[in-house]
């Protein structure tokens, strides 16, 4: 298939491009990026992108797909549909499925299933320890060979510092980032929301920010010691941002992501006991939101990831204490970034796109996130102007605190490997 | 004047005027007890469900008496706590109650926000009879009623709340209620049992009981739960009792007209000595009596409060 995308504002941070250009695609590969391309061939699908923004396909490096094990919440098919709808062409799926992604066979299974049923590229992330038990390293070399893009025990911290040290050392041989969910379980002590004024008046057990920060601190020290690549998942506190900033200045190999809810919401949102405000780490306070924005601005936080965590309505429609942690995010991430960061001048659109394309690609060692001629034709076209109310989702779950919010900046077209998977805001079955 | 909300989920959202309205409405209801006929027809034909997920004979019987004295039809549902995880969900129970066409649901639950979930799910008026560590609004209202009754006013009274503030819904509701009505509140207890940012609620925080007692007009003693010891919150009950237990030696250093309150049930010899509990300083049994009047007032006002409180037939 031949595609010509005409007249859009092309933002390709990897190539320092931000200008009106056309893009020509043939056989799934980007052939040419230039002003006014004319193609003298038949069968060229022309996409009018005037007034729109054309970027490398967006990458979400932190998604929970739930398959295998909880296909009632989300499947590879439904999760990648949600990704496609949200403008993502590549996602990384976390290993805390049932069974856990801690062996070659499971990685191969996910890859072959996503090849068949997936709407976008799926990169599995392997477990650091077998069964996420924190006791024995999983076969990291074997996982790499099978195709994982990183390793993590997400959902938990590797409590044993020696095992974390070994993982950071060993993964160096395979150039895999070690993605750390930072939480000292003894300190979070079965807490439900951020510890502070709101937890006090709501009478809910608090999770102090230090539950995150003591592990961020430990892991940075281990990264310094080992030279391994540490990636901090879902940064939520001011203290974490500060430590990561200092570590980067010291040239320690640490990268970081945050999720949209950590720069848009505070624990004030919990006051109605809406269980779609329950996630881990929890929503923090205004000064944390400020610090996260600052961290995004000065580059301390490299990328924005969804931590898309689907749960059934019945699971969420319970007492706050009984409801599971997590919210979906694939379909609200881009509009939240545009509405809350770009429109409010925290980031330029170009900086924002960088955190969704070349930065995650670089962290994960993926040959993605650019519009260079010769690259796979993964492209997202964004309408940054139209406002829309968040109501329904392609995801199988709808546990989002943003339902009812009017946001701006939605993906209108997603091209994955030269195939148009979404056009004019609607999924295109192929 | 009426209450703005059809539910009573907490004190936090009440205005001082609404609190005063409830206290004032409870006065004639208390008078009704002293008559030979103790019933009024206010809630005749209305159904009240007492939905208790935590055993609490004290609060349940108080509500039940209040409901019966208002001539309501009363249904008690006690759900074993152990079945919350396995058994029917709160949402399903709520739907069943909705199908029964209940007009009021009085809910006691071990988890904060359960009454709010219920209020979002069904049309009946919801009264929070204690949700986790969050609020226990009728307890605070009956405590205010008792203070006003004993002291003549609530404004500018020095109220010292002693003990486990962190885990106490009674403390939270009382802090909201007392500060809204102009009382001066000090919370005192071991630092591990004082929740963070509590000072944002316009209360003073103290750790040394003996320094704050001489100024107290009201000493409000909270129940200390034995299991807190296991959560590394204080080393032993004996040490707790030595530092924060209210006994006669401590009362001697207080104002002559100080009153001692407790939401019950008491751990005699731990947070309060028997001698104090049974002394003239103690208003603990009055709290129980006033509780019925307050709960009648709340039900009456939530029902619309239109008719005047009538004499018994
Ligand atoms: Zn996590
Ligand atoms: Zn996650």
mmCIF file of C-alpha atoms in Angstrom, chain A residues 8 14 16 49 58 62 70 104 127 154 186 212 225 239 307 316 329 362 378-379:
data_model
loop_
_atom_site.group_PDB
_atom_site.id
_atom_site.type_symbol
_atom_site.label_atom_id
_atom_site.label_comp_id
_atom_site.label_asym_id
_atom_site.label_seq_id
_atom_site.Cartn_x
_atom_site.Cartn_y
_atom_site.Cartn_z
ATOM 1 C CA UNK A 8 0.539 18.337 7.999
ATOM 2 C CA UNK A 14 14.499 12.480 16.488
ATOM 3 C CA UNK A 16 14.753 17.850 14.763
ATOM 4 C CA UNK A 49 -3.314 16.315 7.091
ATOM 5 C CA UNK A 58 3.467 7.091 19.756
ATOM 6 C CA UNK A 62 3.875 0.831 30.431
ATOM 7 C CA UNK A 70 -7.620 -11.895 33.133
ATOM 8 C CA UNK A 104 10.756 -17.693 26.701
ATOM 9 C CA UNK A 127 9.976 -10.351 34.883
ATOM 10 C CA UNK A 154 6.000 -4.077 38.250
ATOM 11 C CA UNK A 186 6.335 -2.104 54.931
ATOM 12 C CA UNK A 212 8.269 5.425 46.988
ATOM 13 C CA UNK A 225 27.247 0.955 41.965
ATOM 14 C CA UNK A 239 11.240 13.844 46.341
ATOM 15 C CA UNK A 307 0.245 2.539 33.372
ATOM 16 C CA UNK A 316 -14.286 -1.023 40.987
ATOM 17 C CA UNK A 329 -5.078 5.393 30.343
ATOM 18 C CA UNK A 362 15.822 5.089 23.146
ATOM 19 C CA UNK A 378 4.458 3.955 12.303
ATOM 20 C CA UNK A 379 2.754 7.322 12.236
#
